[in-house]
């Protein structure tokens, strides 16, 4: 699969969603463990809330209301 | 970005199948607003696979709209995937590291953790609405959604697979704190053979 990052077009994994992920072997397992540790340490000091507001619509009624407002604005 | 984004899970549309203003046909109509001529696969996934994958619970796609004008500016697709680590001769130090996010299966000696996969991330290039959100903001939106899921069902790791290209790896690693942990070969032995870098981030 692919990701678009800003103006660039870049491939992501075609089969990521259907793939089974197994990390095997000492070297790869150590690399995985080190990545976990490094990211874990960073997570202790990381800001987790985005700088912008995210509104989640929940339930068909909210989506319907949003789409109706959107449609009206575009008429 | 203007004033933030509005996000919803496409299940909300699919659950309104009996509603004349929602349902699959209406959702496909909404998808027709998404264009990505630079990358047909991103567009194709949304138009041809997102609904089926969601129906089969293989993944779930979220649509992202700008505020205040409510333009469809992008989407992302998430899935929950187990990652199994099958170590041989793992030192206690390594066991401690991996135990932060998983439990060992004492019968098999393997470690398994539930992780969130970002399977798709795409901006809409129709009428230049892509300028209303950066790649980083779209990724942050996906991460925020994952944190909501984490609160409800647990999990500590998010991961993705990306093409081995410097600019993209800089985006994930330097700008967004992902760590590479493996490389996967795809379509080996064909002219389309290439490698994907697997990257993770602890939530």
PDB file of C-alpha atoms in Angstrom:
ATOM      1  CA  UNK A   1       0.000   0.000   0.000  1.00  0.00           C
ATOM      2  CA  UNK A   2       1.042   3.555  -0.378  1.00  0.00           C
ATOM      3  CA  UNK A   3       1.263   6.691   1.636  1.00  0.00           C
ATOM      4  CA  UNK A   4       1.222  10.264   0.506  1.00  0.00           C
ATOM      5  CA  UNK A   5       3.435  12.441   2.615  1.00  0.00           C
ATOM      6  CA  UNK A   6       3.083  16.085   1.664  1.00  0.00           C
ATOM      7  CA  UNK A   7       3.698  16.285  -2.067  1.00  0.00           C
ATOM      8  CA  UNK A   8       5.528  13.052  -2.306  1.00  0.00           C
ATOM      9  CA  UNK A   9       4.091   9.704  -3.249  1.00  0.00           C
ATOM     10  CA  UNK A  10       5.685   6.830  -1.435  1.00  0.00           C
ATOM     11  CA  UNK A  11       5.002   3.123  -1.313  1.00  0.00           C
ATOM     12  CA  UNK A  12       3.896   1.439   1.853  1.00  0.00           C
ATOM     13  CA  UNK A  13       3.458  -2.309   2.156  1.00  0.00           C
ATOM     14  CA  UNK A  14       1.076  -3.785  -0.370  1.00  0.00           C
ATOM     15  CA  UNK A  15       0.153  -6.650   1.906  1.00  0.00           C
ATOM     16  CA  UNK A  16       0.546  -5.147   5.363  1.00  0.00           C
ATOM     17  CA  UNK A  17      -3.083  -5.567   6.338  1.00  0.00           C
ATOM     18  CA  UNK A  18      -3.236  -9.237   5.440  1.00  0.00           C
ATOM     19  CA  UNK A  19       0.271 -10.155   6.556  1.00  0.00           C
ATOM     20  CA  UNK A  20       1.285 -12.058   9.687  1.00  0.00           C
ATOM     21  CA  UNK A  21       4.172 -10.395  11.463  1.00  0.00           C
ATOM     22  CA  UNK A  22       6.787 -12.640  13.008  1.00  0.00           C
ATOM     23  CA  UNK A  23      10.177 -11.411  14.134  1.00  0.00           C
ATOM     24  CA  UNK A  24      12.569 -14.360  14.069  1.00  0.00           C
ATOM     25  CA  UNK A  25      16.212 -14.898  14.851  1.00  0.00           C
ATOM     26  CA  UNK A  26      18.439 -13.453  17.527  1.00  0.00           C
ATOM     27  CA  UNK A  27      19.642 -10.457  15.557  1.00  0.00           C
ATOM     28  CA  UNK A  28      16.184  -9.367  14.400  1.00  0.00           C
ATOM     29  CA  UNK A  29      14.641 -10.023  17.800  1.00  0.00           C
ATOM     30  CA  UNK A  30      17.329  -7.900  19.440  1.00  0.00           C
ATOM     31  CA  UNK A  31      16.751  -5.126  16.932  1.00  0.00           C
ATOM     32  CA  UNK A  32      13.053  -5.289  17.704  1.00  0.00           C
ATOM     33  CA  UNK A  33      13.666  -5.227  21.468  1.00  0.00           C
ATOM     34  CA  UNK A  34      16.034  -2.277  21.114  1.00  0.00           C
ATOM     35  CA  UNK A  35      13.506  -0.374  19.011  1.00  0.00           C
ATOM     36  CA  UNK A  36      10.868  -1.017  21.667  1.00  0.00           C
ATOM     37  CA  UNK A  37      13.170   0.150  24.448  1.00  0.00           C
ATOM     38  CA  UNK A  38      14.275   3.288  22.621  1.00  0.00           C
ATOM     39  CA  UNK A  39      10.735   4.264  21.707  1.00  0.00           C
ATOM     40  CA  UNK A  40       9.480   3.433  25.206  1.00  0.00           C
ATOM     41  CA  UNK A  41      12.040   5.763  26.761  1.00  0.00           C
ATOM     42  CA  UNK A  42      11.041   8.523  24.343  1.00  0.00           C
ATOM     43  CA  UNK A  43       7.373   7.936  25.085  1.00  0.00           C
ATOM     44  CA  UNK A  44       7.936   8.904  28.710  1.00  0.00           C
ATOM     45  CA  UNK A  45       8.666  12.495  27.654  1.00  0.00           C
ATOM     46  CA  UNK A  46       6.600  12.764  24.504  1.00  0.00           C
ATOM     47  CA  UNK A  47       3.727  15.158  24.062  1.00  0.00           C
ATOM     48  CA  UNK A  48       0.758  13.086  22.965  1.00  0.00           C
ATOM     49  CA  UNK A  49      -1.916  15.640  22.210  1.00  0.00           C
ATOM     50  CA  UNK A  50      -1.867  17.161  18.725  1.00  0.00           C
ATOM     51  CA  UNK A  51      -1.538  20.908  18.180  1.00  0.00           C
ATOM     52  CA  UNK A  52      -4.894  21.041  16.477  1.00  0.00           C
ATOM     53  CA  UNK A  53      -8.431  20.066  17.359  1.00  0.00           C
ATOM     54  CA  UNK A  54      -9.759  16.689  16.249  1.00  0.00           C
ATOM     55  CA  UNK A  55     -13.512  16.199  16.328  1.00  0.00           C
ATOM     56  CA  UNK A  56     -14.720  12.626  16.165  1.00  0.00           C
ATOM     57  CA  UNK A  57     -18.186  11.946  14.853  1.00  0.00           C
ATOM     58  CA  UNK A  58     -19.797   8.979  16.573  1.00  0.00           C
ATOM     59  CA  UNK A  59     -22.893   7.220  15.369  1.00  0.00           C
ATOM     60  CA  UNK A  60     -24.842   7.462  12.141  1.00  0.00           C
ATOM     61  CA  UNK A  61     -26.878  10.424  13.410  1.00  0.00           C
ATOM     62  CA  UNK A  62     -23.809  12.643  13.889  1.00  0.00           C
ATOM     63  CA  UNK A  63     -22.393  11.655  10.504  1.00  0.00           C
ATOM     64  CA  UNK A  64     -25.721  12.297   8.855  1.00  0.00           C
ATOM     65  CA  UNK A  65     -25.946  15.728  10.427  1.00  0.00           C
ATOM     66  CA  UNK A  66     -22.376  16.545   9.380  1.00  0.00           C
ATOM     67  CA  UNK A  67     -22.956  15.428   5.793  1.00  0.00           C
ATOM     68  CA  UNK A  68     -26.204  17.379   5.573  1.00  0.00           C
ATOM     69  CA  UNK A  69     -24.412  20.544   6.743  1.00  0.00           C
ATOM     70  CA  UNK A  70     -21.633  19.858   4.268  1.00  0.00           C
ATOM     71  CA  UNK A  71     -24.044  19.301   1.406  1.00  0.00           C
ATOM     72  CA  UNK A  72     -25.951  22.465   2.221  1.00  0.00           C
ATOM     73  CA  UNK A  73     -22.733  24.505   2.248  1.00  0.00           C
ATOM     74  CA  UNK A  74     -21.748  23.161  -1.165  1.00  0.00           C
ATOM     75  CA  UNK A  75     -25.072  23.817  -2.869  1.00  0.00           C
TER      76      UNK A  75
ATOM     77  CA  UNK B   1      -4.291  23.732   8.670  1.00  0.00           C
ATOM     78  CA  UNK B   2      -7.234  25.953   9.501  1.00  0.00           C
ATOM     79  CA  UNK B   3      -9.162  25.001  12.618  1.00  0.00           C
ATOM     80  CA  UNK B   4      -8.546  21.297  12.973  1.00  0.00           C
ATOM     81  CA  UNK B   5     -10.173  18.250  11.473  1.00  0.00           C
ATOM     82  CA  UNK B   6     -13.311  16.174  11.684  1.00  0.00           C
ATOM     83  CA  UNK B   7     -12.891  12.404  11.607  1.00  0.00           C
ATOM     84  CA  UNK B   8     -15.237   9.477  11.357  1.00  0.00           C
ATOM     85  CA  UNK B   9     -15.055   5.757  10.914  1.00  0.00           C
ATOM     86  CA  UNK B  10     -16.658   4.580   7.674  1.00  0.00           C
ATOM     87  CA  UNK B  11     -18.592   2.011   9.696  1.00  0.00           C
ATOM     88  CA  UNK B  12     -20.908   4.870  10.624  1.00  0.00           C
ATOM     89  CA  UNK B  13     -21.895   5.033   6.964  1.00  0.00           C
ATOM     90  CA  UNK B  14     -22.163   1.283   6.547  1.00  0.00           C
ATOM     91  CA  UNK B  15     -24.300   0.971   9.667  1.00  0.00           C
ATOM     92  CA  UNK B  16     -26.784   3.366   8.085  1.00  0.00           C
ATOM     93  CA  UNK B  17     -27.524   0.973   5.230  1.00  0.00           C
ATOM     94  CA  UNK B  18     -31.272   1.460   5.586  1.00  0.00           C
ATOM     95  CA  UNK B  19     -30.950   5.214   5.677  1.00  0.00           C
ATOM     96  CA  UNK B  20     -31.374   6.899   2.326  1.00  0.00           C
ATOM     97  CA  UNK B  21     -28.677   9.459   3.207  1.00  0.00           C
ATOM     98  CA  UNK B  22     -26.088   6.942   4.370  1.00  0.00           C
ATOM     99  CA  UNK B  23     -25.203   3.386   3.309  1.00  0.00           C
ATOM    100  CA  UNK B  24     -22.630   1.876   0.973  1.00  0.00           C
ATOM    101  CA  UNK B  25     -23.743   3.639  -2.199  1.00  0.00           C
ATOM    102  CA  UNK B  26     -23.571   7.024  -0.527  1.00  0.00           C
ATOM    103  CA  UNK B  27     -20.167   6.184   0.881  1.00  0.00           C
ATOM    104  CA  UNK B  28     -18.857   5.249  -2.563  1.00  0.00           C
ATOM    105  CA  UNK B  29     -20.186   8.572  -3.791  1.00  0.00           C
ATOM    106  CA  UNK B  30     -18.200  10.305  -1.048  1.00  0.00           C
ATOM    107  CA  UNK B  31     -15.088   8.321  -2.007  1.00  0.00           C
ATOM    108  CA  UNK B  32     -15.408   9.687  -5.533  1.00  0.00           C
ATOM    109  CA  UNK B  33     -14.269  13.034  -4.117  1.00  0.00           C
ATOM    110  CA  UNK B  34     -10.879  11.520  -3.368  1.00  0.00           C
ATOM    111  CA  UNK B  35      -8.234  11.809  -6.086  1.00  0.00           C
ATOM    112  CA  UNK B  36      -4.651  10.855  -6.055  1.00  0.00           C
ATOM    113  CA  UNK B  37      -3.281  10.850  -9.570  1.00  0.00           C
ATOM    114  CA  UNK B  38       0.259  10.702  -8.195  1.00  0.00           C
ATOM    115  CA  UNK B  39      -0.486   7.361  -6.639  1.00  0.00           C
ATOM    116  CA  UNK B  40      -3.352   5.318  -8.043  1.00  0.00           C
ATOM    117  CA  UNK B  41      -2.970   2.647  -5.336  1.00  0.00           C
ATOM    118  CA  UNK B  42      -3.994   5.057  -2.592  1.00  0.00           C
ATOM    119  CA  UNK B  43      -7.089   5.995  -4.542  1.00  0.00           C
ATOM    120  CA  UNK B  44      -7.787   2.402  -5.549  1.00  0.00           C
ATOM    121  CA  UNK B  45      -7.628   1.127  -1.986  1.00  0.00           C
ATOM    122  CA  UNK B  46     -10.190   3.652  -0.818  1.00  0.00           C
ATOM    123  CA  UNK B  47     -12.528   3.107  -3.732  1.00  0.00           C
ATOM    124  CA  UNK B  48     -12.211  -0.638  -4.153  1.00  0.00           C
ATOM    125  CA  UNK B  49     -11.004  -2.223  -0.941  1.00  0.00           C
ATOM    126  CA  UNK B  50     -11.699  -0.040   2.076  1.00  0.00           C
ATOM    127  CA  UNK B  51     -15.342  -1.069   2.377  1.00  0.00           C
ATOM    128  CA  UNK B  52     -14.698  -4.797   1.930  1.00  0.00           C
ATOM    129  CA  UNK B  53     -11.815  -4.773   4.379  1.00  0.00           C
ATOM    130  CA  UNK B  54     -13.985  -2.966   6.906  1.00  0.00           C
ATOM    131  CA  UNK B  55     -16.883  -5.373   6.407  1.00  0.00           C
ATOM    132  CA  UNK B  56     -14.541  -8.309   6.971  1.00  0.00           C
ATOM    133  CA  UNK B  57     -12.998  -6.594  10.006  1.00  0.00           C
ATOM    134  CA  UNK B  58      -9.557  -6.813   8.463  1.00  0.00           C
ATOM    135  CA  UNK B  59      -9.075  -3.096   8.905  1.00  0.00           C
ATOM    136  CA  UNK B  60     -11.071   0.069   9.435  1.00  0.00           C
ATOM    137  CA  UNK B  61     -10.829   3.225   7.363  1.00  0.00           C
ATOM    138  CA  UNK B  62     -11.304   6.707   8.768  1.00  0.00           C
ATOM    139  CA  UNK B  63     -12.120   9.767   6.675  1.00  0.00           C
ATOM    140  CA  UNK B  64     -10.613  13.128   7.554  1.00  0.00           C
ATOM    141  CA  UNK B  65     -12.268  16.475   6.792  1.00  0.00           C
ATOM    142  CA  UNK B  66     -10.951  20.006   7.133  1.00  0.00           C
ATOM    143  CA  UNK B  67     -12.569  22.631   9.308  1.00  0.00           C
ATOM    144  CA  UNK B  68     -14.467  24.815   8.824  1.00  0.00           C
ATOM    145  CA  UNK B  69     -15.112  23.993   5.176  1.00  0.00           C
ATOM    146  CA  UNK B  70     -15.596  20.229   5.623  1.00  0.00           C
ATOM    147  CA  UNK B  71     -13.526  19.161   2.621  1.00  0.00           C
ATOM    148  CA  UNK B  72     -12.463  15.528   2.432  1.00  0.00           C
ATOM    149  CA  UNK B  73      -8.711  16.021   2.855  1.00  0.00           C
ATOM    150  CA  UNK B  74      -7.482  12.514   3.523  1.00  0.00           C
ATOM    151  CA  UNK B  75      -7.962   9.129   5.054  1.00  0.00           C
ATOM    152  CA  UNK B  76      -6.133   6.492   7.012  1.00  0.00           C
ATOM    153  CA  UNK B  77      -6.672   2.782   7.546  1.00  0.00           C
ATOM    154  CA  UNK B  78      -5.934   0.968  10.792  1.00  0.00           C
ATOM    155  CA  UNK B  79      -5.782  -2.689  11.727  1.00  0.00           C
ATOM    156  CA  UNK B  80      -4.990  -4.585  14.899  1.00  0.00           C
ATOM    157  CA  UNK B  81      -2.224  -7.093  14.295  1.00  0.00           C
ATOM    158  CA  UNK B  82      -0.312  -9.355  16.621  1.00  0.00           C
ATOM    159  CA  UNK B  83       3.456  -9.257  16.330  1.00  0.00           C
ATOM    160  CA  UNK B  84       5.141 -12.463  17.402  1.00  0.00           C
ATOM    161  CA  UNK B  85       8.772 -12.382  18.421  1.00  0.00           C
ATOM    162  CA  UNK B  86      10.506 -15.720  18.277  1.00  0.00           C
ATOM    163  CA  UNK B  87      13.894 -15.169  19.871  1.00  0.00           C
ATOM    164  CA  UNK B  88      16.647 -17.697  20.212  1.00  0.00           C
ATOM    165  CA  UNK B  89      19.146 -17.370  23.042  1.00  0.00           C
ATOM    166  CA  UNK B  90      17.637 -14.105  24.180  1.00  0.00           C
ATOM    167  CA  UNK B  91      19.605 -12.492  27.002  1.00  0.00           C
ATOM    168  CA  UNK B  92      17.801 -11.451  30.175  1.00  0.00           C
ATOM    169  CA  UNK B  93      18.476  -7.857  29.235  1.00  0.00           C
ATOM    170  CA  UNK B  94      16.647  -8.311  25.945  1.00  0.00           C
ATOM    171  CA  UNK B  95      13.836 -10.184  27.668  1.00  0.00           C
ATOM    172  CA  UNK B  96      13.354  -7.240  30.005  1.00  0.00           C
ATOM    173  CA  UNK B  97      13.170  -4.825  27.106  1.00  0.00           C
ATOM    174  CA  UNK B  98      10.569  -6.779  25.226  1.00  0.00           C
ATOM    175  CA  UNK B  99       8.606  -7.535  28.389  1.00  0.00           C
ATOM    176  CA  UNK B 100       7.662  -3.862  28.511  1.00  0.00           C
ATOM    177  CA  UNK B 101       5.103  -4.452  25.796  1.00  0.00           C
ATOM    178  CA  UNK B 102       4.399  -8.188  25.795  1.00  0.00           C
ATOM    179  CA  UNK B 103       4.136 -11.392  27.779  1.00  0.00           C
ATOM    180  CA  UNK B 104       6.061 -14.565  27.102  1.00  0.00           C
ATOM    181  CA  UNK B 105       4.266 -17.755  26.150  1.00  0.00           C
ATOM    182  CA  UNK B 106       6.094 -20.148  28.437  1.00  0.00           C
ATOM    183  CA  UNK B 107       5.201 -23.193  26.338  1.00  0.00           C
ATOM    184  CA  UNK B 108       6.663 -21.858  23.110  1.00  0.00           C
ATOM    185  CA  UNK B 109       9.093 -19.258  24.440  1.00  0.00           C
ATOM    186  CA  UNK B 110       7.692 -16.669  22.062  1.00  0.00           C
ATOM    187  CA  UNK B 111       6.523 -13.157  22.844  1.00  0.00           C
ATOM    188  CA  UNK B 112       3.340 -11.810  21.315  1.00  0.00           C
ATOM    189  CA  UNK B 113       2.048  -8.277  21.469  1.00  0.00           C
ATOM    190  CA  UNK B 114      -1.036  -6.625  20.081  1.00  0.00           C
ATOM    191  CA  UNK B 115      -0.106  -3.748  17.850  1.00  0.00           C
ATOM    192  CA  UNK B 116      -1.895  -1.214  15.697  1.00  0.00           C
ATOM    193  CA  UNK B 117      -0.954  -1.200  12.042  1.00  0.00           C
ATOM    194  CA  UNK B 118      -1.271   1.973   9.987  1.00  0.00           C
ATOM    195  CA  UNK B 119      -2.040   0.262   6.697  1.00  0.00           C
ATOM    196  CA  UNK B 120      -2.875   3.325   4.641  1.00  0.00           C
ATOM    197  CA  UNK B 121      -2.335   7.055   4.907  1.00  0.00           C
ATOM    198  CA  UNK B 122      -3.416   9.227   2.013  1.00  0.00           C
ATOM    199  CA  UNK B 123      -4.046  12.869   1.248  1.00  0.00           C
ATOM    200  CA  UNK B 124      -6.672  14.050  -1.213  1.00  0.00           C
ATOM    201  CA  UNK B 125      -5.186  15.930  -4.177  1.00  0.00           C
ATOM    202  CA  UNK B 126      -8.523  16.980  -5.635  1.00  0.00           C
ATOM    203  CA  UNK B 127      -8.703  20.747  -6.153  1.00  0.00           C
ATOM    204  CA  UNK B 128      -5.508  21.095  -4.102  1.00  0.00           C
ATOM    205  CA  UNK B 129      -7.269  20.336  -0.826  1.00  0.00           C
ATOM    206  CA  UNK B 130      -4.082  18.438   0.061  1.00  0.00           C
ATOM    207  CA  UNK B 131      -2.629  21.826   1.053  1.00  0.00           C
ATOM    208  CA  UNK B 132      -5.060  21.959   3.972  1.00  0.00           C
ATOM    209  CA  UNK B 133      -3.253  19.269   5.906  1.00  0.00           C
ATOM    210  CA  UNK B 134       0.365  18.195   6.120  1.00  0.00           C
ATOM    211  CA  UNK B 135       1.528  14.589   6.145  1.00  0.00           C
ATOM    212  CA  UNK B 136       2.553  15.060   9.754  1.00  0.00           C
ATOM    213  CA  UNK B 137      -0.881  16.330  10.732  1.00  0.00           C
ATOM    214  CA  UNK B 138      -2.556  13.413   8.998  1.00  0.00           C
ATOM    215  CA  UNK B 139      -0.233  11.002  10.825  1.00  0.00           C
ATOM    216  CA  UNK B 140      -0.950  12.793  14.120  1.00  0.00           C
ATOM    217  CA  UNK B 141      -4.658  12.367  13.457  1.00  0.00           C
ATOM    218  CA  UNK B 142      -4.151   8.632  12.932  1.00  0.00           C
ATOM    219  CA  UNK B 143      -2.040   8.429  16.099  1.00  0.00           C
ATOM    220  CA  UNK B 144      -4.658  10.283  18.117  1.00  0.00           C
ATOM    221  CA  UNK B 145      -7.300   7.846  16.881  1.00  0.00           C
ATOM    222  CA  UNK B 146      -5.071   4.947  17.881  1.00  0.00           C
ATOM    223  CA  UNK B 147      -4.664   6.417  21.373  1.00  0.00           C
ATOM    224  CA  UNK B 148      -8.441   6.431  21.689  1.00  0.00           C
ATOM    225  CA  UNK B 149      -8.490   2.774  20.719  1.00  0.00           C
ATOM    226  CA  UNK B 150      -5.667   2.046  23.140  1.00  0.00           C
ATOM    227  CA  UNK B 151      -7.708   3.520  25.986  1.00  0.00           C
ATOM    228  CA  UNK B 152     -10.537   1.120  25.204  1.00  0.00           C
ATOM    229  CA  UNK B 153      -8.775  -2.101  24.291  1.00  0.00           C
ATOM    230  CA  UNK B 154      -5.109  -1.754  25.253  1.00  0.00           C
ATOM    231  CA  UNK B 155      -2.032  -2.269  23.132  1.00  0.00           C
ATOM    232  CA  UNK B 156       1.195  -0.308  23.370  1.00  0.00           C
ATOM    233  CA  UNK B 157       2.731  -0.315  19.920  1.00  0.00           C
ATOM    234  CA  UNK B 158       1.878   1.182  16.554  1.00  0.00           C
ATOM    235  CA  UNK B 159       3.737   0.091  13.452  1.00  0.00           C
ATOM    236  CA  UNK B 160       3.797   0.432   9.693  1.00  0.00           C
ATOM    237  CA  UNK B 161       5.740  -0.651   6.652  1.00  0.00           C
ATOM    238  CA  UNK B 162       7.321   1.928   4.412  1.00  0.00           C
ATOM    239  CA  UNK B 163       9.304   1.952   1.222  1.00  0.00           C
ATOM    240  CA  UNK B 164      13.021   2.211   1.818  1.00  0.00           C
ATOM    241  CA  UNK B 165      13.407   5.808   0.700  1.00  0.00           C
ATOM    242  CA  UNK B 166      15.398   8.418   2.564  1.00  0.00           C
ATOM    243  CA  UNK B 167      12.765  11.135   2.556  1.00  0.00           C
ATOM    244  CA  UNK B 168      10.063   8.817   3.802  1.00  0.00           C
ATOM    245  CA  UNK B 169      12.249   7.267   6.471  1.00  0.00           C
ATOM    246  CA  UNK B 170      13.244  10.747   7.640  1.00  0.00           C
ATOM    247  CA  UNK B 171       9.567  11.584   7.874  1.00  0.00           C
ATOM    248  CA  UNK B 172       8.793   8.617  10.091  1.00  0.00           C
ATOM    249  CA  UNK B 173      12.025   8.347  12.055  1.00  0.00           C
ATOM    250  CA  UNK B 174      13.323  11.889  12.474  1.00  0.00           C
ATOM    251  CA  UNK B 175      10.086  13.856  12.388  1.00  0.00           C
ATOM    252  CA  UNK B 176       7.736  11.394  14.031  1.00  0.00           C
ATOM    253  CA  UNK B 177       9.788   9.185  16.321  1.00  0.00           C
ATOM    254  CA  UNK B 178       9.293   5.783  14.685  1.00  0.00           C
ATOM    255  CA  UNK B 179      12.067   3.204  15.059  1.00  0.00           C
ATOM    256  CA  UNK B 180      12.951   0.713  12.353  1.00  0.00           C
ATOM    257  CA  UNK B 181      13.018  -2.905  13.486  1.00  0.00           C
ATOM    258  CA  UNK B 182      13.084  -5.072  10.382  1.00  0.00           C
ATOM    259  CA  UNK B 183      13.070  -5.180   6.614  1.00  0.00           C
ATOM    260  CA  UNK B 184      10.672  -7.237   4.520  1.00  0.00           C
ATOM    261  CA  UNK B 185      11.326  -8.298   0.962  1.00  0.00           C
ATOM    262  CA  UNK B 186       8.327  -8.059  -1.319  1.00  0.00           C
ATOM    263  CA  UNK B 187       7.696  -9.791  -4.631  1.00  0.00           C
ATOM    264  CA  UNK B 188      11.054 -11.509  -4.474  1.00  0.00           C
ATOM    265  CA  UNK B 189      12.345 -12.725  -7.812  1.00  0.00           C
ATOM    266  CA  UNK B 190      10.144 -10.417  -9.859  1.00  0.00           C
ATOM    267  CA  UNK B 191      10.958  -7.167 -11.551  1.00  0.00           C
ATOM    268  CA  UNK B 192       8.883  -5.419  -8.898  1.00  0.00           C
ATOM    269  CA  UNK B 193      10.964  -6.853  -6.071  1.00  0.00           C
ATOM    270  CA  UNK B 194      11.695  -4.316  -3.359  1.00  0.00           C
ATOM    271  CA  UNK B 195      12.193  -3.979   0.359  1.00  0.00           C
ATOM    272  CA  UNK B 196       9.924  -2.466   2.974  1.00  0.00           C
ATOM    273  CA  UNK B 197      11.205  -1.046   6.205  1.00  0.00           C
ATOM    274  CA  UNK B 198       9.132  -1.959   9.250  1.00  0.00           C
ATOM    275  CA  UNK B 199       8.924   0.804  11.838  1.00  0.00           C
ATOM    276  CA  UNK B 200       7.328   0.957  15.267  1.00  0.00           C
ATOM    277  CA  UNK B 201       6.489   3.465  17.935  1.00  0.00           C
ATOM    278  CA  UNK B 202       5.507   2.829  21.546  1.00  0.00           C
ATOM    279  CA  UNK B 203       2.343   4.739  22.380  1.00  0.00           C
TER     280      UNK B 203
END
